[in-house]
mmCIF file of C-alpha atoms in Angstrom:
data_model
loop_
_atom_site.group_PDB
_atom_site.id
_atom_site.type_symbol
_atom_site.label_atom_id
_atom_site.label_comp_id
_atom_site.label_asym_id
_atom_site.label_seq_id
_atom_site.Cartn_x
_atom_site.Cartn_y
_atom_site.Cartn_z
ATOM 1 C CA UNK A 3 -51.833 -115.440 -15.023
ATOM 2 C CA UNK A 4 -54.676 -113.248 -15.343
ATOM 3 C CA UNK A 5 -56.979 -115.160 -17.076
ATOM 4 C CA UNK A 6 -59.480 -112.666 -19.359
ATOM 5 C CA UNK A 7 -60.528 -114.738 -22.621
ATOM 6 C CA UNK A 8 -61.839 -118.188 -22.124
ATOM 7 C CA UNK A 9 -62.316 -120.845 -25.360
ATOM 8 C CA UNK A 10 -65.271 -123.285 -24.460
ATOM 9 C CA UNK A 11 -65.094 -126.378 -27.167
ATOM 10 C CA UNK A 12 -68.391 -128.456 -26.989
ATOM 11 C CA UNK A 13 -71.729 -126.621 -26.770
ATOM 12 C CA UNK A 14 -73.976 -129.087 -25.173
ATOM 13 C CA UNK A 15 -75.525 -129.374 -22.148
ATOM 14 C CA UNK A 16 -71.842 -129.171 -20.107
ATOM 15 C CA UNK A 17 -70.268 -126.059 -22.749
ATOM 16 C CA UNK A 18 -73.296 -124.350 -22.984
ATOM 17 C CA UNK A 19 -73.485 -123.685 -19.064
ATOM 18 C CA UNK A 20 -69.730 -123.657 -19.052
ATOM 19 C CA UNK A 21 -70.190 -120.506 -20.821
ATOM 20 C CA UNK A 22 -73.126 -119.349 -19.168
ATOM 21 C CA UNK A 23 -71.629 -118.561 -16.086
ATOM 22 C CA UNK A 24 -67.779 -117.348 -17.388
ATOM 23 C CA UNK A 25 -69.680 -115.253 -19.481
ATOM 24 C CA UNK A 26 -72.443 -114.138 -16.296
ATOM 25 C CA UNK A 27 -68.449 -113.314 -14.102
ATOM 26 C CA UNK A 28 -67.658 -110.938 -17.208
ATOM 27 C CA UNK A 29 -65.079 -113.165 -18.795
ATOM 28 C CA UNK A 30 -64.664 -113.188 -22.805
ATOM 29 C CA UNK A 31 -66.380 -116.243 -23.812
ATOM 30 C CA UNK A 32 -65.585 -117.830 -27.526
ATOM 31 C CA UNK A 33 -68.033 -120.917 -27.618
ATOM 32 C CA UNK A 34 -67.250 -123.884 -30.403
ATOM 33 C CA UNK A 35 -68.569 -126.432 -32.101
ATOM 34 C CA UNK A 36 -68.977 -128.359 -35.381
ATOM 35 C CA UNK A 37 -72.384 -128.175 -35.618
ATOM 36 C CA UNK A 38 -73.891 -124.108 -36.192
ATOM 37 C CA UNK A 39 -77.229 -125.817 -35.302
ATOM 38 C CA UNK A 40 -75.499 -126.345 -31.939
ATOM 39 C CA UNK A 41 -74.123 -123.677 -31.352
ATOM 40 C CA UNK A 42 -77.628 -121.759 -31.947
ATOM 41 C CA UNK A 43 -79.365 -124.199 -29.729
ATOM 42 C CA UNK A 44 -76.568 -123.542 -26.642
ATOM 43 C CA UNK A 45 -77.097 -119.587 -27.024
ATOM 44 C CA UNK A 46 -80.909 -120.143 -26.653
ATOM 45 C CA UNK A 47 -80.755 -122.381 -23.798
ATOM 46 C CA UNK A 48 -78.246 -119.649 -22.358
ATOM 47 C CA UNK A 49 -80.592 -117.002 -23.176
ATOM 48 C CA UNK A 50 -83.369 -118.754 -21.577
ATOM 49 C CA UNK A 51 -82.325 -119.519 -18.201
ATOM 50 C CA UNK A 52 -80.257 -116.156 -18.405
ATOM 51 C CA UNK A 53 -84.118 -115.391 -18.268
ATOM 52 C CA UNK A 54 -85.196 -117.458 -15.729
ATOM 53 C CA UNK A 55 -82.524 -116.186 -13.841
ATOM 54 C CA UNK A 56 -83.738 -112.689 -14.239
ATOM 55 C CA UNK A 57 -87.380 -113.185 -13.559
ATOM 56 C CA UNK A 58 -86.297 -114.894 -9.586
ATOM 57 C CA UNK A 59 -84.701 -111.580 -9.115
ATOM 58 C CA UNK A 60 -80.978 -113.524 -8.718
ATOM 59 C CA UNK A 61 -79.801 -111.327 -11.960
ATOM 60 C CA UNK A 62 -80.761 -108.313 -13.593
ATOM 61 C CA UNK A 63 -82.070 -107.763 -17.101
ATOM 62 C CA UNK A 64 -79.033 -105.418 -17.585
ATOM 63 C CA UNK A 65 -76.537 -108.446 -16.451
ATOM 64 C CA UNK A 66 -78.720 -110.659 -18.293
ATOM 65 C CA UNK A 67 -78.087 -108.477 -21.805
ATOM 66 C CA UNK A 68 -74.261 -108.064 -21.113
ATOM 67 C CA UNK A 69 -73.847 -111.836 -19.848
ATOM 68 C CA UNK A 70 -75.143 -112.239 -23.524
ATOM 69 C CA UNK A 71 -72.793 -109.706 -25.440
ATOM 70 C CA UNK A 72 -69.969 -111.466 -24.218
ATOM 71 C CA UNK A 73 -70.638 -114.885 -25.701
ATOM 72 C CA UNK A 74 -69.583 -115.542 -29.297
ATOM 73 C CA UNK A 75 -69.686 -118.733 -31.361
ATOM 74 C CA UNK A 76 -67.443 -120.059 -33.943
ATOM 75 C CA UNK A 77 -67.573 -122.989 -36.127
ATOM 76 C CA UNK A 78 -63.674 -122.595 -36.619
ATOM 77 C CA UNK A 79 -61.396 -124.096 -33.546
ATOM 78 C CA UNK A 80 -58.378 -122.421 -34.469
ATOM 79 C CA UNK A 81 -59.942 -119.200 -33.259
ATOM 80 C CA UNK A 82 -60.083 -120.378 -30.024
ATOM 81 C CA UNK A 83 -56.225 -120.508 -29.626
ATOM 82 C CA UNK A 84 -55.966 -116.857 -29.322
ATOM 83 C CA UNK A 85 -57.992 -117.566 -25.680
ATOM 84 C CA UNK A 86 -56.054 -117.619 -22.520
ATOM 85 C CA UNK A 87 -57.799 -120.518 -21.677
ATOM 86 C CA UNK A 88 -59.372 -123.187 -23.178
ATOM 87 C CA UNK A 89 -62.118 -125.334 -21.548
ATOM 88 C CA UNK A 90 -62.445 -128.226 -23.407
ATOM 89 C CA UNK A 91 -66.194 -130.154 -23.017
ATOM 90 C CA UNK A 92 -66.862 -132.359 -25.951
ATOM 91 C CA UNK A 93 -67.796 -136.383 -26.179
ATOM 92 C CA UNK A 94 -66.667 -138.326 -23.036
ATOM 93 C CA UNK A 95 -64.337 -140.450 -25.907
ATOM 94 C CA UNK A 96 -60.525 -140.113 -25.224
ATOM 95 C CA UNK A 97 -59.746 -140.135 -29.004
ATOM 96 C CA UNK A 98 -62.185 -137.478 -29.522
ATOM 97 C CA UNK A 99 -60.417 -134.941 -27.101
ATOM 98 C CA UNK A 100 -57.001 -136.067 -28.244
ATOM 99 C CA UNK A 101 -57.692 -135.017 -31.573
ATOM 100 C CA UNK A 102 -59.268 -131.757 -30.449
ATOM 101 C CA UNK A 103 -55.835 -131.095 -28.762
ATOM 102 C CA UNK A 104 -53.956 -132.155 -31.742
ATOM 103 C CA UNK A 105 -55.576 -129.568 -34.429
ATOM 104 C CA UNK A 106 -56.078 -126.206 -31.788
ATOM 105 C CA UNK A 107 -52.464 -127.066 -30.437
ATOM 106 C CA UNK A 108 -50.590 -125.310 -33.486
ATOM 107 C CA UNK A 109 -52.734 -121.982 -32.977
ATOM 108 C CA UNK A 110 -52.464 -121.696 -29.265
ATOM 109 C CA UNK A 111 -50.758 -118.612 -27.873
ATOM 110 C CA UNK A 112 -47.557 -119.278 -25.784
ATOM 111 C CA UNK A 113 -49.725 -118.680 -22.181
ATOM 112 C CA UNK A 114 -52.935 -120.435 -23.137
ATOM 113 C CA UNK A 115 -53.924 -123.197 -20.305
ATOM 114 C CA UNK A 116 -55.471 -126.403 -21.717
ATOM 115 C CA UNK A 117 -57.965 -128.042 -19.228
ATOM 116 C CA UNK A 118 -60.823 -130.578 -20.179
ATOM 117 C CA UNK A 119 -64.102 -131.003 -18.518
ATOM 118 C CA UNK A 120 -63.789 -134.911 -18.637
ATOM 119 C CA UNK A 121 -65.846 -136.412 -15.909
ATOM 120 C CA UNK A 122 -62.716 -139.684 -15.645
ATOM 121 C CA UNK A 123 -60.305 -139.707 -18.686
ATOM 122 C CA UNK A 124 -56.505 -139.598 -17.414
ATOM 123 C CA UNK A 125 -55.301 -135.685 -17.516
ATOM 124 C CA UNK A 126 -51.890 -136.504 -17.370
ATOM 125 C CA UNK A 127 -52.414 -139.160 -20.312
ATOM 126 C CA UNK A 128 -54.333 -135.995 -22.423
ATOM 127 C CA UNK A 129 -51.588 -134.010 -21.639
ATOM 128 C CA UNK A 130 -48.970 -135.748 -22.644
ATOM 129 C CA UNK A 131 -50.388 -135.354 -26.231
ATOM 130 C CA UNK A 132 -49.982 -131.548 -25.945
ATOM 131 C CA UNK A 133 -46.392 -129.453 -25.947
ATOM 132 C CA UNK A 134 -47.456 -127.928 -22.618
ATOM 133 C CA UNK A 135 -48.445 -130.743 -19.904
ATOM 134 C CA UNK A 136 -47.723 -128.123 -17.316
ATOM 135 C CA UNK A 137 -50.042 -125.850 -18.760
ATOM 136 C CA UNK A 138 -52.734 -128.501 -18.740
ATOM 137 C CA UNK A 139 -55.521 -129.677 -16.355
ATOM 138 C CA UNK A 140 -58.545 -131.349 -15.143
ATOM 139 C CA UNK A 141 -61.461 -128.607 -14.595
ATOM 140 C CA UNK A 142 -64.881 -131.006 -14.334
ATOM 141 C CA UNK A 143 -68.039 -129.088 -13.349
ATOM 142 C CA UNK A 144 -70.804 -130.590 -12.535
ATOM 143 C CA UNK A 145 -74.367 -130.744 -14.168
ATOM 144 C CA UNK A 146 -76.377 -128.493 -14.553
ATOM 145 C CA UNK A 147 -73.789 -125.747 -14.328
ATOM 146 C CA UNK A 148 -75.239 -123.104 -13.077
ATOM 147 C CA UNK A 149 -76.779 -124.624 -10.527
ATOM 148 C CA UNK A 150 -74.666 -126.963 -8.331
ATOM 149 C CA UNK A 151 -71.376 -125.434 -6.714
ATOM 150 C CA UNK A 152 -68.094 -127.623 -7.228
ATOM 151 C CA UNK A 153 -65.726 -127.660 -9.825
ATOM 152 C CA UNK A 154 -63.051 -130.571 -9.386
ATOM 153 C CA UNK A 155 -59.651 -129.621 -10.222
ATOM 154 C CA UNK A 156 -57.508 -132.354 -10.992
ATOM 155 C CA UNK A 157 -53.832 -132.127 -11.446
ATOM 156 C CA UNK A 158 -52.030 -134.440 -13.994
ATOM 157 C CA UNK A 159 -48.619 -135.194 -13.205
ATOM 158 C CA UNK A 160 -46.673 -132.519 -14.906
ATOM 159 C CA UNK A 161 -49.390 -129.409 -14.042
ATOM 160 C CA UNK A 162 -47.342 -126.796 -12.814
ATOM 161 C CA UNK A 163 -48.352 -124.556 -9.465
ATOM 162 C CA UNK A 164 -48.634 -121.332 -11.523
ATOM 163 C CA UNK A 165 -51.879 -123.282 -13.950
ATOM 164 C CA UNK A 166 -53.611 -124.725 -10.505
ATOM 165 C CA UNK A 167 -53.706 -120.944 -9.251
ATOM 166 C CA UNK A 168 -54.558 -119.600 -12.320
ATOM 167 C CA UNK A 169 -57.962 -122.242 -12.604
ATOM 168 C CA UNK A 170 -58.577 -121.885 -8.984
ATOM 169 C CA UNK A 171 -58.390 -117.886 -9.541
ATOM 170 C CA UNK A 172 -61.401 -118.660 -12.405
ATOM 171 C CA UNK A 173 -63.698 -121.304 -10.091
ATOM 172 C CA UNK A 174 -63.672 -118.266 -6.774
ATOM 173 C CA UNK A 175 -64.528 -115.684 -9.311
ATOM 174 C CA UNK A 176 -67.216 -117.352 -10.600
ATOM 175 C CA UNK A 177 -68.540 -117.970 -6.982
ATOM 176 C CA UNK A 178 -68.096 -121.659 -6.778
ATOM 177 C CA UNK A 179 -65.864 -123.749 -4.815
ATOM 178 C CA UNK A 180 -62.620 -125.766 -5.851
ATOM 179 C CA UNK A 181 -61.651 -129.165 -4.586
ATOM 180 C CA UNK A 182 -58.712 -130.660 -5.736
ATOM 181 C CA UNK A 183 -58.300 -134.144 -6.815
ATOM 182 C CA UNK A 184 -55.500 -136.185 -7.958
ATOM 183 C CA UNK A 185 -54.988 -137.839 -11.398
ATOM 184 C CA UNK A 186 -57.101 -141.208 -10.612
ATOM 185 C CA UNK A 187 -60.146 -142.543 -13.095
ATOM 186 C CA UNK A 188 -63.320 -141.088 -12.170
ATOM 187 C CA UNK A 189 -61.551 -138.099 -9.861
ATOM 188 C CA UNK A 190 -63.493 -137.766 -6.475
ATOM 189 C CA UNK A 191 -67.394 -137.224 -7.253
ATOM 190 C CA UNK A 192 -67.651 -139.978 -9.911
ATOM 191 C CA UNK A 193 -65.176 -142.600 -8.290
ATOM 192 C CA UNK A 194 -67.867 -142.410 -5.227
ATOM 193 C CA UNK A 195 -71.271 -141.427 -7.541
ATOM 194 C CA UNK A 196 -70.949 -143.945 -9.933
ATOM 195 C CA UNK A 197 -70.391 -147.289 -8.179
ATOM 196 C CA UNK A 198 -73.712 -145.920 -6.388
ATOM 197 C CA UNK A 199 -75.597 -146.295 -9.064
ATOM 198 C CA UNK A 200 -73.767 -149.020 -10.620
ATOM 199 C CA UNK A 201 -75.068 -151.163 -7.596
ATOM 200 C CA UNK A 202 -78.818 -149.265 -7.859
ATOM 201 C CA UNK A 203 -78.862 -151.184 -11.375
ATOM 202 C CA UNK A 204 -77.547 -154.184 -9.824
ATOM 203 C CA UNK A 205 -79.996 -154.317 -7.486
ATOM 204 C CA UNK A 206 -82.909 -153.850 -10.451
ATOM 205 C CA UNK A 207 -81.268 -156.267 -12.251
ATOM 206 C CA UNK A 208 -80.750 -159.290 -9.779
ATOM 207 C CA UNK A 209 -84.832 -158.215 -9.007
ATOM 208 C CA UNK A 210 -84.321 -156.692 -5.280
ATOM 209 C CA UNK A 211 -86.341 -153.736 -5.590
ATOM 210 C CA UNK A 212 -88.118 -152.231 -8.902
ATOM 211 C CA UNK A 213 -86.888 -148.774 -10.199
ATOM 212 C CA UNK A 214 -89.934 -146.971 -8.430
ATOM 213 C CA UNK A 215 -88.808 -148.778 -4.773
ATOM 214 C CA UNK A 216 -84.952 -148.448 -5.610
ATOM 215 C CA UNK A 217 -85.368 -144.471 -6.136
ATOM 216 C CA UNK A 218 -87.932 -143.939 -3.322
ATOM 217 C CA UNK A 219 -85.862 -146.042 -0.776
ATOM 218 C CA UNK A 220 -82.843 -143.673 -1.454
ATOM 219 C CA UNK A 221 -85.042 -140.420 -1.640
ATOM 220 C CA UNK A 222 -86.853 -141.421 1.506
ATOM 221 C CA UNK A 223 -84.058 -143.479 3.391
ATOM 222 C CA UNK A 224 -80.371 -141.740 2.565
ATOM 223 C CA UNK A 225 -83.100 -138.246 2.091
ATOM 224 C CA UNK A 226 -81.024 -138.149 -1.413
ATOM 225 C CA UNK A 227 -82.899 -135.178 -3.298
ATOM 226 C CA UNK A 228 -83.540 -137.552 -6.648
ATOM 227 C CA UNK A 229 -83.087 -141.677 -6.467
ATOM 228 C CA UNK A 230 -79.855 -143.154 -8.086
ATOM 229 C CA UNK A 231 -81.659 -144.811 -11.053
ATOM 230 C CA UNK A 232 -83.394 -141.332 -11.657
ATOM 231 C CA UNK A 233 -80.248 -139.603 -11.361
ATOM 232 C CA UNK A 234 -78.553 -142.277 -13.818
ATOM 233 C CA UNK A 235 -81.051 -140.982 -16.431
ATOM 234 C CA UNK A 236 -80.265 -137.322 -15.975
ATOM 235 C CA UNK A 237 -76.675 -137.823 -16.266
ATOM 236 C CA UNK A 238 -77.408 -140.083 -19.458
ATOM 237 C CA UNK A 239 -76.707 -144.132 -19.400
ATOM 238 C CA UNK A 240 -73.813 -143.946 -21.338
ATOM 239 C CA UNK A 241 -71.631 -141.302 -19.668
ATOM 240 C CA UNK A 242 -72.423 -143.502 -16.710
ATOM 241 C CA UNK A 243 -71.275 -146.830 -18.303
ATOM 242 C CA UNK A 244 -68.413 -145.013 -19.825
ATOM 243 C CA UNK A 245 -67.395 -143.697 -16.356
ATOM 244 C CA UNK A 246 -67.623 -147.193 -15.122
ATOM 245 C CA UNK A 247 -65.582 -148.789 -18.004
ATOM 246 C CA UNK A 248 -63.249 -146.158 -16.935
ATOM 247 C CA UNK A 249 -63.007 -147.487 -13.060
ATOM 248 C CA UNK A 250 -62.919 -150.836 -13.615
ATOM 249 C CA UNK A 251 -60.169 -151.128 -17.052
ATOM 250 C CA UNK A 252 -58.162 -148.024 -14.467
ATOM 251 C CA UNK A 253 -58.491 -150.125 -11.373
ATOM 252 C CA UNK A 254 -57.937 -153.284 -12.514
ATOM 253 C CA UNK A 255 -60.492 -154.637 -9.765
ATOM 254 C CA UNK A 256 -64.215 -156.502 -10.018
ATOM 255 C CA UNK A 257 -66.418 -154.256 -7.661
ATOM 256 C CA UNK A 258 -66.404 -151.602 -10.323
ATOM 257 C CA UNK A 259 -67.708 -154.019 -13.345
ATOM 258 C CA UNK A 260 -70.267 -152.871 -15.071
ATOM 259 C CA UNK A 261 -73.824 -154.227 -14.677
ATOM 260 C CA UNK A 262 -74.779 -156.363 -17.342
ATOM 261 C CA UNK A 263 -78.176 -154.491 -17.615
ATOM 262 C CA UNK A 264 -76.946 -150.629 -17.482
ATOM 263 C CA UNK A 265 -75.018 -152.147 -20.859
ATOM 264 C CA UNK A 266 -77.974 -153.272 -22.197
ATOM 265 C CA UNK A 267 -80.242 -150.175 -21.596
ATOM 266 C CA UNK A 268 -77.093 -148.354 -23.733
ATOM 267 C CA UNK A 269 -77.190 -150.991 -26.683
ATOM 268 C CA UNK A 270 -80.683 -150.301 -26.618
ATOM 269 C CA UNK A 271 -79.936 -146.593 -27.116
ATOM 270 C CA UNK A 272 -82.354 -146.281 -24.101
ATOM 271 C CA UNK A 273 -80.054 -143.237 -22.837
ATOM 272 C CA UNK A 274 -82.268 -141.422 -20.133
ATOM 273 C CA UNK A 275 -83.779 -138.114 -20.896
ATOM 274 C CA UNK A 276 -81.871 -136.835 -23.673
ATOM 275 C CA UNK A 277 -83.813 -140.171 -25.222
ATOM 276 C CA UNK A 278 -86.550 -140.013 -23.839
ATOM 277 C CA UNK A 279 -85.914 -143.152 -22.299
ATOM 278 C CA UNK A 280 -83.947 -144.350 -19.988
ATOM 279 C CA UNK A 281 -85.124 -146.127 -16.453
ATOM 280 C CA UNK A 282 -88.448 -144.444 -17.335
ATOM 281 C CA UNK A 283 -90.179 -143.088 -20.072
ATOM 282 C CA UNK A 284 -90.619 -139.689 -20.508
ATOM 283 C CA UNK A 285 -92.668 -139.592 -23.639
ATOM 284 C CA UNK A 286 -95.638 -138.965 -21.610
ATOM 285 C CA UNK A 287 -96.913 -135.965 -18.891
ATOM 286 C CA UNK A 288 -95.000 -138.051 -16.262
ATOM 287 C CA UNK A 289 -92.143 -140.494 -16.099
ATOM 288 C CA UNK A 290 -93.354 -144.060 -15.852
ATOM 289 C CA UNK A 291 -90.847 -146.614 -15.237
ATOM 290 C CA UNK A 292 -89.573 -148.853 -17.919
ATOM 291 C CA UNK A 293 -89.166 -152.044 -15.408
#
């Protein structure tokens, strides 16, 4: 299928560049959420690195203004239906995309794919909450969207071959590359990422290294471009204990159990930088560790 319209539900930091760059390859871009303060807040960080984009020379001011005339919002979900495919990104909370499923799946035209940007939830287990499992798949980009260059595709059990070329059709025309992953918790970048820095805060925690030596032993040794507790605070601390909740209640097996401390830092609601605190503090002009 020729894909044209895309429906982006979720417009944080994941929908809004979701629709930044379908929107920048000339698709049709309906953006939704239930907050209109969100929404207004995901078209202005669009519309500023749209901008940023344009002042490197990488896009013109032209593209920029177009990119932008293709993006609408909508505080009503059933709209999104008439889409011929729908990108789901909201909270990393199974029940929460279930029941996103469950309202837009009465509205959906006959050809609409269903795919969700979950970063370890079981596809075929969303799926199978839907009336078309073979019209439904994994399509997890990675943060921040316009920037990095893989989108996984994961197949749940029932996708069909017709959906997988259809989404892989989408991810070359918008210049980034496709791997495919099977139906297993964390997919292929997280089931590798997040034990990584599951064992960073281990080794904080059991009082190996501090956060400053931890990050600039990975950055300096493994010449990683940001250290794994750093990282952990980008991604947020509780999308990373989530993803490791995921692993270890998927896998059934003890390597993938949760430090005790990442937990803690969450409870806190010490989050990273959407917090303002995380590993470090950013409340000041630099981040100062918080250990």
């Amino acid at each position: 299928m020729d894909v044209k319209s895309v429906g982006v539900i979720g417009a944080g930091q994941m929908g809004n560049g979701i629709a930044h760059v379908l929107a920048l390859a000339e698709y049709d871009v309906l953006l939704n959420d239930v907050s209109q303060d969100a929404l207004d807040s995901a078209v202005a960080t669009i519309e500023g690195n749209l901008a940023r984009q344009a002042s490197k020379g990488k896009i013109s001011d032209e593209m920029m203004q177009a990119t932008l005339s293709r993006i609408n919002t909508t505080l009503e979900l059933p709209q999104l239906g008439q889409t011929d495919l729908v990108i789901e990104a909201a909270t990393e909370r199974e029940a929460i995309k279930q029941a996103i499923f469950e309202d837009l799946q009465p509205h959906l035209l006959p050809h609409t794919i269903l795919t969700s940007n979950t970063s370890s939830i079981s596809i075929t287990r969303l799926a199978s909450r839907t009336d078309r499992p073979e019209r439904f798949m994994g399509f997890h980009f990675m943060n921040p969207v316009p920037v990095m260059q893989l989108v996984e595709l994961i197949r749940g059990i029932a996708t069909d071959e017709e959906t997988f070329k259809s989404c892989k059709a989408v991810v070359d025309r918008l210049g980034k590359t496709a791997a495919s992953a099977e139906d297993f918790p964390a997919f292929i970048v997280n089931r590798i990422l997040m034990p990584m820095i599951n064992e960073a805060v281990y080794t904080l925690y059991e009082g190996v290294g501090s956060v400053q030596s931890i990050d600039q032993s990975m950055r300096l040794g493994a010449n990683h471009p940001m250290g794994p507790l750093e990282l952990a605070d980008f991604i947020g601390l509780d999308t990373c204990l989530a993803i490791m909740n995921v692993l270890h209640d998927g896998l059934a097996d003890t390597k993938y159990r949760p430090c005790p401390l990442l937990t803690k830092y969450v409870e806190a609601g010490w989050l990273g930088r959407k917090t303002e605190r995380g590993f470090y503090d950013y409340r000041g002009e630099t981040p100062v560790p918080t250990r």
